[in-house]
Amino acid sequence: MIGSHSSPDIGTSCCSRDESEDSEPVRDNGSSTSSGAAKAPSRTSTVSKNSTPCIADIDTDWAGKAPDYLGKHKANEHGALHIDHFLALFPESLLEHIVCQTNLYAVQKGTENLLLTLPELKVFLGISLAMTYITYPRIRNYWSTGSGLRMDLVTDSIPVNHFEEIRRFLHFKDNSDTLSFQNNHVAGIGPVIAALNEAFCSAVDSEEYRSVDEMVIPFKRRSSIKQYLPSKPKRWGVKVRVRVGVSGYIHRLEVYQGETGG
């Protein structure tokens, strides 16, 4: 669910899941590891016998009353359909931006007949989400003529060739804006992150108790921002700093890019 403390896999493309998990990751300190031989960093440390551990004082005798929370945590978006809640977090303005940038990138690559439309993008995103629940080894299996593989929901919605074209040219930012890509490994999805953060904050009212923590979005493709965090259930992936409420709802996120990232 978008905005929750758990997130699905993300990648350069929506549906890729054929890359090895051992491909050139980056550790939590931003340094690279050799591909195919990545090992967990040692967690052994030496502590002097004469050293005194630093332990914060805890007041266990406090019996006061915390001040009342004057706000009210509630959702500001209501709708009868699931798509209404999805569009509250992925507004049409963002989808229209993706349509524009995808068509622009296709033209820049010499393909002028892609002509992606907003309804087609919605179909593409819906199918991509469905593919995360029912997984096949290859994308074209969903359009198979065999009765055991074919998914009418997919095949009746979009031709396989057009789906793969959209997947190939899907883009979120103009590559000619080279200045914004300097020292910023996530500039290509910057408009999406900015739109999501704005939507996350406006979709619900603020919660009384919040914390800043880190989470890992499991990720298997090659990436300069891929991290290894041994304390997480999914140890390899994209590290994200989040401001999250007690409900588990993410109010804001920021992708960690390593020590040299922007």
Short mmCIF file of C-alpha atoms in Angstrom, two decimals, residues 53-200:
data_model
loop_
_atom_site.label_atom_id
_atom_site.label_comp_id
_atom_site.label_asym_id
_atom_site.label_seq_id
_atom_site.Cartn_x
_atom_site.Cartn_y
_atom_site.Cartn_z
CA PRO A 53 29.54 2.69 28.34
CA CYS A 54 27.49 5.77 27.57
CA ILE A 55 23.93 5.12 28.73
CA ALA A 56 21.31 7.84 28.66
CA ASP A 57 19.60 8.55 31.96
CA ILE A 58 16.03 7.28 32.03
CA ASP A 59 13.52 8.85 34.37
CA THR A 60 11.38 5.87 35.40
CA ASP A 61 9.71 7.74 38.25
CA TRP A 62 8.00 10.39 36.09
CA ALA A 63 4.25 10.28 36.72
CA GLY A 64 3.16 13.42 34.93
CA LYS A 65 0.62 13.74 32.14
CA ALA A 66 1.64 14.41 28.57
CA PRO A 67 -0.02 17.45 26.99
CA ASP A 68 -3.16 16.77 25.01
CA TYR A 69 -2.80 16.45 21.25
CA LEU A 70 -4.88 19.21 19.72
CA GLY A 71 -4.99 17.79 16.22
CA LYS A 72 -6.83 14.82 14.79
CA HIS A 73 -5.26 12.13 12.66
CA LYS A 74 -7.57 11.40 9.77
CA ALA A 75 -7.57 10.83 6.05
CA ASN A 76 -8.48 13.78 3.88
CA GLU A 77 -9.29 11.67 0.83
CA HIS A 78 -12.45 9.64 0.51
CA GLY A 79 -13.75 7.53 -2.34
CA ALA A 80 -15.86 4.50 -3.08
CA LEU A 81 -13.24 2.84 -5.31
CA HIS A 82 -9.65 1.79 -4.74
CA ILE A 83 -8.61 3.92 -7.71
CA ASP A 84 -9.80 7.01 -5.83
CA HIS A 85 -7.30 6.35 -3.06
CA PHE A 86 -4.55 5.52 -5.56
CA LEU A 87 -5.08 8.80 -7.41
CA ALA A 88 -4.94 10.67 -4.10
CA LEU A 89 -1.30 9.59 -3.81
CA PHE A 90 -0.53 9.46 -7.55
CA PRO A 91 -2.41 12.55 -8.79
CA GLU A 92 -3.29 12.97 -12.44
CA SER A 93 -0.85 15.87 -12.68
CA LEU A 94 1.99 13.44 -11.92
CA LEU A 95 0.67 10.86 -14.40
CA GLU A 96 0.39 13.53 -17.10
CA HIS A 97 3.99 14.53 -16.38
CA ILE A 98 5.08 10.90 -16.84
CA VAL A 99 3.18 10.69 -20.15
CA CYS A 100 4.92 13.83 -21.40
CA GLN A 101 8.40 12.73 -20.35
CA THR A 102 7.93 9.21 -21.73
CA ASN A 103 6.87 10.51 -25.14
CA LEU A 104 9.75 13.01 -25.10
CA TYR A 105 12.28 10.29 -24.30
CA ALA A 106 10.89 8.06 -27.07
CA VAL A 107 11.32 10.90 -29.59
CA GLN A 108 14.86 11.55 -28.32
CA LYS A 109 15.61 7.88 -28.99
CA GLY A 110 14.20 8.04 -32.52
CA THR A 111 10.75 6.54 -31.87
CA GLU A 112 8.07 9.07 -32.79
CA ASN A 113 5.08 6.72 -32.95
CA LEU A 114 4.84 5.74 -29.28
CA LEU A 115 2.21 8.44 -28.63
CA LEU A 116 1.46 7.31 -25.08
CA THR A 117 -1.83 8.59 -23.63
CA LEU A 118 -2.96 9.04 -20.03
CA PRO A 119 -5.48 6.13 -20.16
CA GLU A 120 -2.76 3.86 -21.59
CA LEU A 121 -0.38 4.80 -18.78
CA LYS A 122 -3.05 3.94 -16.20
CA VAL A 123 -3.54 0.54 -17.85
CA PHE A 124 0.23 0.01 -17.89
CA LEU A 125 0.56 0.84 -14.19
CA GLY A 126 -2.41 -1.34 -13.26
CA ILE A 127 -1.02 -4.33 -15.15
CA SER A 128 2.43 -3.76 -13.64
CA LEU A 129 0.92 -3.87 -10.15
CA ALA A 130 -1.05 -7.02 -11.00
CA MET A 131 2.16 -8.68 -12.19
CA THR A 132 3.65 -8.33 -8.71
CA TYR A 133 0.89 -10.60 -7.34
CA ILE A 134 0.92 -13.22 -10.10
CA THR A 135 4.50 -13.62 -11.25
CA TYR A 136 5.65 -15.32 -14.44
CA PRO A 137 9.26 -15.93 -15.54
CA ARG A 138 8.79 -13.74 -18.63
CA ILE A 139 6.62 -10.74 -19.43
CA ARG A 140 5.22 -12.32 -22.59
CA ASN A 141 3.85 -15.28 -20.60
CA TYR A 142 0.91 -13.08 -19.58
CA TRP A 143 -0.09 -12.88 -23.26
CA SER A 144 0.50 -16.61 -23.86
CA THR A 145 -1.96 -18.51 -26.05
CA GLY A 146 -1.82 -21.39 -23.59
CA SER A 147 -4.88 -21.58 -21.34
CA GLY A 148 -2.73 -22.25 -18.28
CA LEU A 149 -0.76 -19.01 -18.58
CA ARG A 150 -2.89 -16.52 -20.46
CA MET A 151 -4.42 -13.74 -18.33
CA ASP A 152 -7.44 -12.21 -20.05
CA LEU A 153 -7.30 -9.18 -17.76
CA VAL A 154 -3.91 -8.37 -19.26
CA THR A 155 -4.31 -9.51 -22.85
CA ASP A 156 -7.67 -7.77 -23.32
CA SER A 157 -6.30 -4.46 -22.03
CA ILE A 158 -3.20 -3.78 -24.12
CA PRO A 159 -1.13 -5.50 -26.86
CA VAL A 160 2.09 -7.03 -25.62
CA ASN A 161 4.26 -5.07 -28.08
CA HIS A 162 2.81 -1.75 -26.94
CA PHE A 163 3.23 -2.73 -23.27
CA GLU A 164 6.89 -3.51 -23.86
CA GLU A 165 7.36 -0.23 -25.74
CA ILE A 166 5.97 1.75 -22.81
CA ARG A 167 8.15 -0.24 -20.44
CA ARG A 168 11.19 0.51 -22.58
CA PHE A 169 10.67 4.28 -22.79
CA LEU A 170 9.06 4.95 -19.39
CA HIS A 171 10.67 8.15 -18.13
CA PHE A 172 10.14 10.75 -15.42
CA LYS A 173 12.59 13.56 -16.20
CA ASP A 174 14.16 15.17 -19.25
CA ASN A 175 17.69 13.80 -19.70
CA SER A 176 18.81 17.02 -21.37
CA ASP A 177 18.65 18.74 -17.97
CA THR A 178 22.18 17.58 -17.25
CA LEU A 179 22.83 20.04 -14.42
CA SER A 180 20.25 18.42 -12.14
CA PHE A 181 21.90 15.01 -12.60
CA GLN A 182 25.25 16.11 -11.20
CA ASN A 183 25.98 14.35 -7.88
CA ASN A 184 22.35 13.25 -7.72
CA HIS A 185 21.81 9.56 -8.38
CA VAL A 186 18.02 9.77 -8.11
CA ALA A 187 17.48 12.89 -10.22
CA GLY A 188 15.73 10.75 -12.82
CA ILE A 189 12.89 10.02 -10.40
CA GLY A 190 13.12 13.33 -8.56
CA PRO A 191 9.74 14.63 -9.84
CA VAL A 192 8.04 11.44 -8.66
CA ILE A 193 9.57 11.63 -5.17
CA ALA A 194 8.61 15.29 -4.83
CA ALA A 195 5.03 14.61 -5.94
CA LEU A 196 4.72 11.63 -3.58
CA ASN A 197 5.98 13.61 -0.59
CA GLU A 198 3.46 16.36 -1.30
CA ALA A 199 0.66 13.83 -1.71
CA PHE A 200 1.63 11.89 1.43
#
